[in-house]
Short mmCIF file of C-alpha atoms and ligand atoms in Angstrom, two decimals:
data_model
loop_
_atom_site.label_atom_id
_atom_site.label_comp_id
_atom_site.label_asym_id
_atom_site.label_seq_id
_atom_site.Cartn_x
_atom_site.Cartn_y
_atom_site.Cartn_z
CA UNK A 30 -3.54 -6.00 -67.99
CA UNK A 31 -6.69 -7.69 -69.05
CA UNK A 32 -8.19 -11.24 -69.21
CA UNK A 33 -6.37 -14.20 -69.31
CA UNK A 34 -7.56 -17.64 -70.05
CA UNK A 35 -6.58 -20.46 -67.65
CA UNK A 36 -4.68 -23.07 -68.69
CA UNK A 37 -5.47 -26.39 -68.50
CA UNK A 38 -3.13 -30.07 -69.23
CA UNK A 39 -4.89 -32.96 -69.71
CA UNK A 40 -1.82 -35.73 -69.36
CA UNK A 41 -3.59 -38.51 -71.51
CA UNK A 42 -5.53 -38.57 -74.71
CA UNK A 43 -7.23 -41.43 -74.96
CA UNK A 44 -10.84 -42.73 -74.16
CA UNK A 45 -11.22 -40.46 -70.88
CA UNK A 46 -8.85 -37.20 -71.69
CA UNK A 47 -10.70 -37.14 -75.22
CA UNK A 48 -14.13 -36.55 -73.64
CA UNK A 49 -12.67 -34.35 -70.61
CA UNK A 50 -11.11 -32.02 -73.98
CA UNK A 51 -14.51 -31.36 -74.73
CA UNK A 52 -16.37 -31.13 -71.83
CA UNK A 53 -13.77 -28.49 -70.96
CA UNK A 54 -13.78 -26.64 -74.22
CA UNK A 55 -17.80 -26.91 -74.16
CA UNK A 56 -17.88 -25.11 -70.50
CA UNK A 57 -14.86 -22.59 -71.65
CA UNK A 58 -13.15 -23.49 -68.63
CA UNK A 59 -9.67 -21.92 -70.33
CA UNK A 60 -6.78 -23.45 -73.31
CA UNK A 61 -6.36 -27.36 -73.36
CA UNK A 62 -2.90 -28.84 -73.85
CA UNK A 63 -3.38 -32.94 -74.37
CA UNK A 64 -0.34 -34.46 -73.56
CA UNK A 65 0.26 -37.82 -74.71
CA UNK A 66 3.46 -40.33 -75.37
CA UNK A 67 5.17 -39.56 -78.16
CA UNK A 68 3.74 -42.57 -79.93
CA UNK A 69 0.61 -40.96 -79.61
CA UNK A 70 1.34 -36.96 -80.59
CA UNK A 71 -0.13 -37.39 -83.93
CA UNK A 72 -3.33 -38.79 -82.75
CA UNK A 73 -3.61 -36.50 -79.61
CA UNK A 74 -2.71 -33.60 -81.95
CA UNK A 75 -5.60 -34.70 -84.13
CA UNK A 76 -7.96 -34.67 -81.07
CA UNK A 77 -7.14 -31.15 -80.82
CA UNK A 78 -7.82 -29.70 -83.97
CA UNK A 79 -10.77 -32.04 -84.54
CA UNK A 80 -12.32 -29.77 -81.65
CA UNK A 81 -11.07 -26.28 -82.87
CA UNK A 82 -12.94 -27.49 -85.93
CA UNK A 83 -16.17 -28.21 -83.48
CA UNK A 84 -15.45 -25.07 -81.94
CA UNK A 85 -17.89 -23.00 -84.86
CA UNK A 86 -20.88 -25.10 -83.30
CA UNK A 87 -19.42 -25.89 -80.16
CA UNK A 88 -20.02 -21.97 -79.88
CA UNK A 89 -16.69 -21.94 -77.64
CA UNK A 90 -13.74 -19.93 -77.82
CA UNK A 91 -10.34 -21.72 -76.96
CA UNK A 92 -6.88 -22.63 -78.39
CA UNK A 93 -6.63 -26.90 -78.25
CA UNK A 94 -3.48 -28.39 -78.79
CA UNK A 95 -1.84 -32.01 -78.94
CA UNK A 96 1.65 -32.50 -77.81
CA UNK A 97 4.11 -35.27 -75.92
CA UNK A 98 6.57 -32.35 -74.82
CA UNK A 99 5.87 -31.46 -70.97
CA UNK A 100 7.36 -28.26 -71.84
CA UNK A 101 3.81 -27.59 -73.44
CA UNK A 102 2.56 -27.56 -69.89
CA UNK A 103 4.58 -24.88 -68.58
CA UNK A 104 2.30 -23.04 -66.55
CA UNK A 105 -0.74 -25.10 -66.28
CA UNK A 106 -3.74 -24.26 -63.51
CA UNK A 107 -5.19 -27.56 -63.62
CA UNK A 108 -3.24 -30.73 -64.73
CA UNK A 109 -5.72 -33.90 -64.77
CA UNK A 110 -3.86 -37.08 -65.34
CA UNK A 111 -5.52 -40.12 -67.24
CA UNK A 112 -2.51 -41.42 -68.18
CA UNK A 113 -2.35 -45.17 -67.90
CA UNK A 114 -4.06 -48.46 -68.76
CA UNK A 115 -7.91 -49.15 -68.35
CA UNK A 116 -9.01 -52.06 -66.78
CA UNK A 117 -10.06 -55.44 -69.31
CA UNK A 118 -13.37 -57.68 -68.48
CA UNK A 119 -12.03 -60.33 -65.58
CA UNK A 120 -9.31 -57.58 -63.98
CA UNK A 121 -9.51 -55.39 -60.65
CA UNK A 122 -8.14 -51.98 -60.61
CA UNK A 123 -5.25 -53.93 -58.42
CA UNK A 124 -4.21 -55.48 -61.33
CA UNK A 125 -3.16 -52.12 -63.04
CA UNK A 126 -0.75 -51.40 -59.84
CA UNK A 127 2.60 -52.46 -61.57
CA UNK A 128 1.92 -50.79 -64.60
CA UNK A 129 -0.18 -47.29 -63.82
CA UNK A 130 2.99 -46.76 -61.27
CA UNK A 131 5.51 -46.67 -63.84
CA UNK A 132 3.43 -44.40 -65.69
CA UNK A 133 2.42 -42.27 -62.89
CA UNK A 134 6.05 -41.93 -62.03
CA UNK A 135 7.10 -40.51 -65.27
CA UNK A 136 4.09 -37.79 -65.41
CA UNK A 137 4.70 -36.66 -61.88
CA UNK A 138 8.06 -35.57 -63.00
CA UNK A 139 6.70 -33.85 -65.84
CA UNK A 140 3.80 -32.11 -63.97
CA UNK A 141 6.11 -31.09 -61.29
CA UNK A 142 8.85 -29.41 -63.20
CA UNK A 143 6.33 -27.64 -65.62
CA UNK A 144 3.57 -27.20 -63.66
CA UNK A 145 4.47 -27.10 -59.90
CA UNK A 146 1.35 -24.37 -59.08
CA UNK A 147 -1.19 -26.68 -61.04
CA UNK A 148 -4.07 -27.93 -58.99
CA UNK A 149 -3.77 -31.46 -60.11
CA UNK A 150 -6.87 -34.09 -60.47
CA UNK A 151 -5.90 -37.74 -60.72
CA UNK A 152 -7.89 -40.62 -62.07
CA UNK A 153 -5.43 -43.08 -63.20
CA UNK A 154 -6.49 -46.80 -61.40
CA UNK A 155 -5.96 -48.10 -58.69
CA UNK A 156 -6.98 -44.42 -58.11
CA UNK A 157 -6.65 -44.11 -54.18
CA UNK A 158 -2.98 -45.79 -54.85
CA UNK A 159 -1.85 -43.45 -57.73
CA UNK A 160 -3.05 -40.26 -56.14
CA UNK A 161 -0.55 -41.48 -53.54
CA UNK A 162 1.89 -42.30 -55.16
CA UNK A 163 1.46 -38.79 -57.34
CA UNK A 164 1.33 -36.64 -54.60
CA UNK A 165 4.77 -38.52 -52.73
CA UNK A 166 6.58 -38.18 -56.16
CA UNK A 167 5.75 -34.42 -56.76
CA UNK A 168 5.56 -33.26 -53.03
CA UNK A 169 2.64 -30.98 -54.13
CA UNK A 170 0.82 -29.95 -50.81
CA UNK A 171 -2.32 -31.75 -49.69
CA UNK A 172 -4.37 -29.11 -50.92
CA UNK A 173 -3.31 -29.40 -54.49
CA UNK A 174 -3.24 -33.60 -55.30
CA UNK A 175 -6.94 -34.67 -55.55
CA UNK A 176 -7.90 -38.01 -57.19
CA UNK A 177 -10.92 -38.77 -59.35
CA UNK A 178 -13.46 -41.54 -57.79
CA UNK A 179 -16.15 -39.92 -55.15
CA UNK A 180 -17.66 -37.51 -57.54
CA UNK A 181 -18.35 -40.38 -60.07
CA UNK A 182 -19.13 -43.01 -57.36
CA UNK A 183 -21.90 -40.42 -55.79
CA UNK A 184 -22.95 -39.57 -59.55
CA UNK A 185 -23.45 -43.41 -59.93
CA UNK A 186 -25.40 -44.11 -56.71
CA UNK A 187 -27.77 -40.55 -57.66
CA UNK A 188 -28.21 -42.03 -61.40
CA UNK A 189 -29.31 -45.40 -59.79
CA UNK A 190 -31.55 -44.35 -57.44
CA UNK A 191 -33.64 -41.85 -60.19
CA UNK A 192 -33.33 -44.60 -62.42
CA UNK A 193 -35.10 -47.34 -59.72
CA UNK A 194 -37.18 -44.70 -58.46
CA UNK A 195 -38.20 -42.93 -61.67
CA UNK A 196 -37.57 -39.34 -60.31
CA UNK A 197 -35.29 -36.24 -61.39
CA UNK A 198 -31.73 -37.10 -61.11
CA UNK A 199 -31.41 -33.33 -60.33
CA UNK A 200 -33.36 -34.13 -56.86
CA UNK A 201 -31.31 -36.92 -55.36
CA UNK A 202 -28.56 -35.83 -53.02
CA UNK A 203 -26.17 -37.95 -50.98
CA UNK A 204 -23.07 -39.14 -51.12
CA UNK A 205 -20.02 -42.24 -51.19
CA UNK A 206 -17.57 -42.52 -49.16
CA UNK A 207 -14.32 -44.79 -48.92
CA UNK A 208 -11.66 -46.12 -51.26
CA UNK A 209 -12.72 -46.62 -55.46
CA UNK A 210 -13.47 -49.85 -55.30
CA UNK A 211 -16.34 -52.78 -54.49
CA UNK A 212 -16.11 -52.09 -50.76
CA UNK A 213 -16.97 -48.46 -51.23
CA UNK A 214 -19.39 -46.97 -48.91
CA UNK A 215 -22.94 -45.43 -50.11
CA UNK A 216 -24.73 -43.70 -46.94
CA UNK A 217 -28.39 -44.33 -47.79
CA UNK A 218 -29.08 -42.92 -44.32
CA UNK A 219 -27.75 -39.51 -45.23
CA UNK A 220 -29.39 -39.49 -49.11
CA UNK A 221 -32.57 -38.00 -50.13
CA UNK A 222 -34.83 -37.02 -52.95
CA UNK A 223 -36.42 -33.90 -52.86
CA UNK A 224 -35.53 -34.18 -49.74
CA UNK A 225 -37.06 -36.66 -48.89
CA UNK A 226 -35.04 -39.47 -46.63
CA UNK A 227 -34.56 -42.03 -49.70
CA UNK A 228 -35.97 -45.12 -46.32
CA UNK A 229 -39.01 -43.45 -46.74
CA UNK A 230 -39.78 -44.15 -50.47
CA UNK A 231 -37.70 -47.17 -50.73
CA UNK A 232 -37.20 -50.41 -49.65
CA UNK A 233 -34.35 -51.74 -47.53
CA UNK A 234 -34.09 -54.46 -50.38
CA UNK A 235 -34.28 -51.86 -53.04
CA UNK A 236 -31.53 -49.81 -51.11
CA UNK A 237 -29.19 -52.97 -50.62
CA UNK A 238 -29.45 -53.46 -54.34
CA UNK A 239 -28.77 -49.63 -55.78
CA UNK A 240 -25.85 -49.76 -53.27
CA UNK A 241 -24.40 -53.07 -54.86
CA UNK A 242 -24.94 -51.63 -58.22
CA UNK A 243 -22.57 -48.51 -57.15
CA UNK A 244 -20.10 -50.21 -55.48
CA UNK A 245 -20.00 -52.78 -58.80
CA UNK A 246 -21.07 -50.12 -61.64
CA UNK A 247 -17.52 -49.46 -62.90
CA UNK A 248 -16.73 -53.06 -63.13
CA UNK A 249 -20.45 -53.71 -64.59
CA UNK A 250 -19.48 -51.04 -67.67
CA UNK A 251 -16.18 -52.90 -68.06
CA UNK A 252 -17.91 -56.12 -68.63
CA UNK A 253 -19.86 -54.59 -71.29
CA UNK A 254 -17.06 -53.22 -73.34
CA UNK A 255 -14.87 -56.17 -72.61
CA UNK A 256 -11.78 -54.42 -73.23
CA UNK A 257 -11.30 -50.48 -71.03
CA UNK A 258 -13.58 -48.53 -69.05
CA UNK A 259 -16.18 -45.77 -68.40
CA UNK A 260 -15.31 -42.43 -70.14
CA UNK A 261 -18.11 -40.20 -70.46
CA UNK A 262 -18.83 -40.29 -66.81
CA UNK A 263 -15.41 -39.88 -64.88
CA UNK A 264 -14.63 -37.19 -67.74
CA UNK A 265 -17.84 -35.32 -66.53
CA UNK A 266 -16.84 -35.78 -62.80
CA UNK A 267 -13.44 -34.10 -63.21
CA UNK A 268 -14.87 -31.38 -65.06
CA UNK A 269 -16.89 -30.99 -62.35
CA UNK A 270 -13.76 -30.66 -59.38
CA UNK A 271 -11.66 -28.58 -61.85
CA UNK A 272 -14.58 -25.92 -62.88
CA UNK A 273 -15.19 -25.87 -58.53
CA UNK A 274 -11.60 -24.84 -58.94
CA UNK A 275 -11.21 -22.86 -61.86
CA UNK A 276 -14.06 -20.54 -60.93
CA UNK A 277 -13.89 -20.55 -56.95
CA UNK A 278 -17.61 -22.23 -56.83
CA UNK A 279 -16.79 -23.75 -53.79
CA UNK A 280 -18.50 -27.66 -54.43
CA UNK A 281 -18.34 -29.92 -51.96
CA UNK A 282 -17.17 -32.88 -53.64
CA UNK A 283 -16.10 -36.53 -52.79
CA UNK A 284 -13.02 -36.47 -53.92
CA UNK A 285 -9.90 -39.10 -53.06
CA UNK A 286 -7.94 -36.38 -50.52
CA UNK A 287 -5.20 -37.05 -47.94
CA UNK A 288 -6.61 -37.64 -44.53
CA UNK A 289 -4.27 -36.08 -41.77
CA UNK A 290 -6.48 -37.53 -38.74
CA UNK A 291 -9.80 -37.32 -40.53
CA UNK A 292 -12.16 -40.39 -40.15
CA UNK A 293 -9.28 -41.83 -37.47
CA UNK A 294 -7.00 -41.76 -40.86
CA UNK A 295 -3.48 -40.95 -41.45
CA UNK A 296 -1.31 -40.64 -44.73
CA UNK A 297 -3.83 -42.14 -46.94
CA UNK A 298 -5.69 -40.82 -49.82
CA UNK A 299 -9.10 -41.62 -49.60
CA UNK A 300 -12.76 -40.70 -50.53
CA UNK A 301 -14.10 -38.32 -48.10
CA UNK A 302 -16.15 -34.97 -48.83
CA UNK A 303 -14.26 -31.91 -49.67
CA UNK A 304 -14.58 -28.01 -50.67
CA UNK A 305 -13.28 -27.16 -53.77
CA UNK A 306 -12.32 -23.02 -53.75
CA UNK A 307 -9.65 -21.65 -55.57
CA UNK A 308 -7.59 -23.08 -52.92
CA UNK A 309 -7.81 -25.99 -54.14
CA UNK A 310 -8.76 -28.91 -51.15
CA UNK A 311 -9.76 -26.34 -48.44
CA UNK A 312 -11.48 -28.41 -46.20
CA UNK A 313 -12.52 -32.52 -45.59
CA UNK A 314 -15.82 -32.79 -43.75
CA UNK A 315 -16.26 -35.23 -40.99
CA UNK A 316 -19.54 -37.03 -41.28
CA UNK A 317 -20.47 -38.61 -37.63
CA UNK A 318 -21.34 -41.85 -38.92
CA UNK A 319 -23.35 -44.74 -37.15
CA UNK A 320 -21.56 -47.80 -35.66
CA UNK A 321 -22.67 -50.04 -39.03
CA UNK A 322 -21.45 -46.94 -41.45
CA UNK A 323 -17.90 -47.09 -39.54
CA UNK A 324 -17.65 -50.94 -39.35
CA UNK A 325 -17.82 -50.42 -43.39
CA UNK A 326 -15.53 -47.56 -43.57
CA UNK A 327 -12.75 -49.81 -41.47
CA UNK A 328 -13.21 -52.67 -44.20
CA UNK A 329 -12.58 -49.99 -47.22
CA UNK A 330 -9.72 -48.33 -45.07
CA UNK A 331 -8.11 -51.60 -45.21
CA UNK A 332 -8.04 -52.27 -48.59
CA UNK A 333 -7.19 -48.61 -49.25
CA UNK A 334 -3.78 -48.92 -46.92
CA UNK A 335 -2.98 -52.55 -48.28
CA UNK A 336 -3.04 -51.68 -52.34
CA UNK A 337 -1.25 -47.62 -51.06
CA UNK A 338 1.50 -49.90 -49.04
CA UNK A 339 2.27 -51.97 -52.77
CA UNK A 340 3.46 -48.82 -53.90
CA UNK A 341 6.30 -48.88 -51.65
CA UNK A 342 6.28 -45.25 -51.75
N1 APR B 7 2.33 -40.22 -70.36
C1 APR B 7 1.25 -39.70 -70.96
N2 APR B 7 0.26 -40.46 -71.43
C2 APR B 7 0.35 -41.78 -71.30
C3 APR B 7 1.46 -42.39 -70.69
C4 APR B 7 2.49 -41.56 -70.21
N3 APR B 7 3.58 -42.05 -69.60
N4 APR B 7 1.26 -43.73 -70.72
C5 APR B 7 0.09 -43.95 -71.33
N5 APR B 7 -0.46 -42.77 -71.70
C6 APR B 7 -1.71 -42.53 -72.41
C7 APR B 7 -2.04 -43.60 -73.44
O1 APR B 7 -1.24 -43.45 -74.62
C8 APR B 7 -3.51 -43.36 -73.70
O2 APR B 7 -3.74 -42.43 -74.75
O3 APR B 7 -2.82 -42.58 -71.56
C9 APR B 7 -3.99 -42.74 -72.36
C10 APR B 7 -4.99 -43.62 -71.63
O4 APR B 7 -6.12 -43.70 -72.40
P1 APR B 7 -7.02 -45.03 -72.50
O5 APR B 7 -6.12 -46.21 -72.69
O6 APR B 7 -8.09 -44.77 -73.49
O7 APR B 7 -7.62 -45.14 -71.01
P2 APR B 7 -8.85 -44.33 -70.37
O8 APR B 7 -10.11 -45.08 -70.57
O9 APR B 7 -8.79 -42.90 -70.77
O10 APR B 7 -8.47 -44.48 -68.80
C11 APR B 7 -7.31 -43.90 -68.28
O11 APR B 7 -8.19 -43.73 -66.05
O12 APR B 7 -10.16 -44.55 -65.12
C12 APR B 7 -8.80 -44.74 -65.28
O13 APR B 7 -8.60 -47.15 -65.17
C13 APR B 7 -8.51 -46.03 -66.03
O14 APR B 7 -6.18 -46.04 -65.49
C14 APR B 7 -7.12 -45.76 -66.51
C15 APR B 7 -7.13 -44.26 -66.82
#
């Protein structure tokens, strides 16, 4: 009898996995396995003890640990997959389809032999595709396949509105709905600061252009780098849906989840608000949304079904 720490597989080491390593080790949220190809063991092993080695000033207790065997996983509470290639400067996330499935294939075997309990986070692009295609491979139940995008596309819009508005990031509240991707929907109708409705201390104009900037500020950061995509950020948002997990703090999130009727939709994975208990996905909030705020939901819906449908899964 006694404590036990939770276990937690982070399938891919690079850019992304890396950072979510130490977030997680920094908020103690249990052991880290980081599971990598087996080109890559040596390097993700290094990862590992590079942060047992932090761990003195890190002022965190936990056992890190590199691998490419999926037998290392055996047992895992929370599996988050970043397996798979980052975006370059000129692609969409489309463009990763063909590739990201292969790899997504191979993991959900893994995950599912090793760790079919795992409450698994996916952020592997095109994400509302590859959560798909993850949770069709496994045949994990809806409640335990989440993907990755809403909780960094609401932590963009927030960050851009404090930023334009010079105000606490801590105050602004709202949220994005819809697939990852430019035709994402921000509701600037249901967003405040301090609550305060955000129409009532800014602009239309200045509304129209912090929603651009969201629906465009993951393909803004891969311009910069020119070659792969944000890290620190999406690492931060998984953190966020695994701790909700982990510790039963019951976040609503955005999070990619599989609509059974919600929002008219059926069989897709998609951004909508969710509760995050030790459950896992307990519940998807319906948000009655205005005629315009539906019109825009349709458009992402589409684009959703269209890149899930190239799957062929
Ligand atoms: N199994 C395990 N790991 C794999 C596999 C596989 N089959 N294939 C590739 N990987 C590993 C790579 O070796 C690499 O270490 O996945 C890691 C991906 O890391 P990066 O290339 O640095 O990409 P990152 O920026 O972390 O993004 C990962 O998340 O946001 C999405 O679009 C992004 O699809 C991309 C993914």
């Amino acid at each position: 009898m006694g404590f036990e720490r939770k276990k937690i597989a982070l399938i891919g080491g690079g850019q992304i996995g890396q950072v979510l390593a130490m977030i997680a080790s920094q908020k103690e949220l249990g052991d880290i396995v980081i599971l990598d190809i087996p080109a890559y063991e040596n390097p993700v092993k290094g990862k590992a003890l590079d942060l047992m080695e932090m761990a003195p000033h890190g002022d965190y207790d936990a056992n890190i640990s590199g691998t490419s065997n999926y037998k290392d996983i055996e047992g895992a509470d929370v599996v988050i997959v970043t397996a798979g290639k980052p975006r370059e400067a000129g692609m969409t996330r489309e463009d990763l389809l063909a590739v990201n499935l292969k790899i997504i294939t191979d993991v959900a075997s893994g995950v599912k032999q090793y760790a079919p309990k795992a409450f698994c986070i996916i952020l592997t692009n095109p994400l509302d595709a590859m959560v798909y295609a993850f949770y069709k491979l496994t045949g994990f139940p809806r409640h335990q396949v989440v993907g990755m995008a809403g909780a960094l596309d609401t932590a963009r819009w927030r960050a851009f509105i404090a930023m334009e508005l010079g105000v606490s990031v801590a105050d602004v509240a709202g949220t994005v709905l819809g697939g990852h991707g430019p035709d994402m929907v921000p509701l600037p109708r249901l967003t405040t600061v301090g609550g305060v409705p955000l129409a009532e201390i800014a602009t239309k104009e200045q509304i129209d252009k912090l929603a651009l900037r969201t629906r465009e500020a993951g393909t803004e950061i891969v311009k910069l780098f020119g070659k792969g995509s944000a890290f620190f950020s999406p690492a931060w948002s998984a953190a966020t849906m695994a701790e909700s997990y982990l510790k039963d703090k019951k976040r609503i999130i955005a999070c990619a989840a599989l609509c059974q009727g919600e929002y008219g939709i059926n069989g897709l994975f998609i951004g909508v608000p969710c509760l995050i208990t030790a459950k896992g996905l307990e519940k998807i909030y319906e948000i009655k949304l205005t005629e315009e705020e539906n019109a825009l939901l349709q458009k992402t819906i589409a684009s959703v079904k269209k890149t899930t449908e190239e799957t062929k899964l």
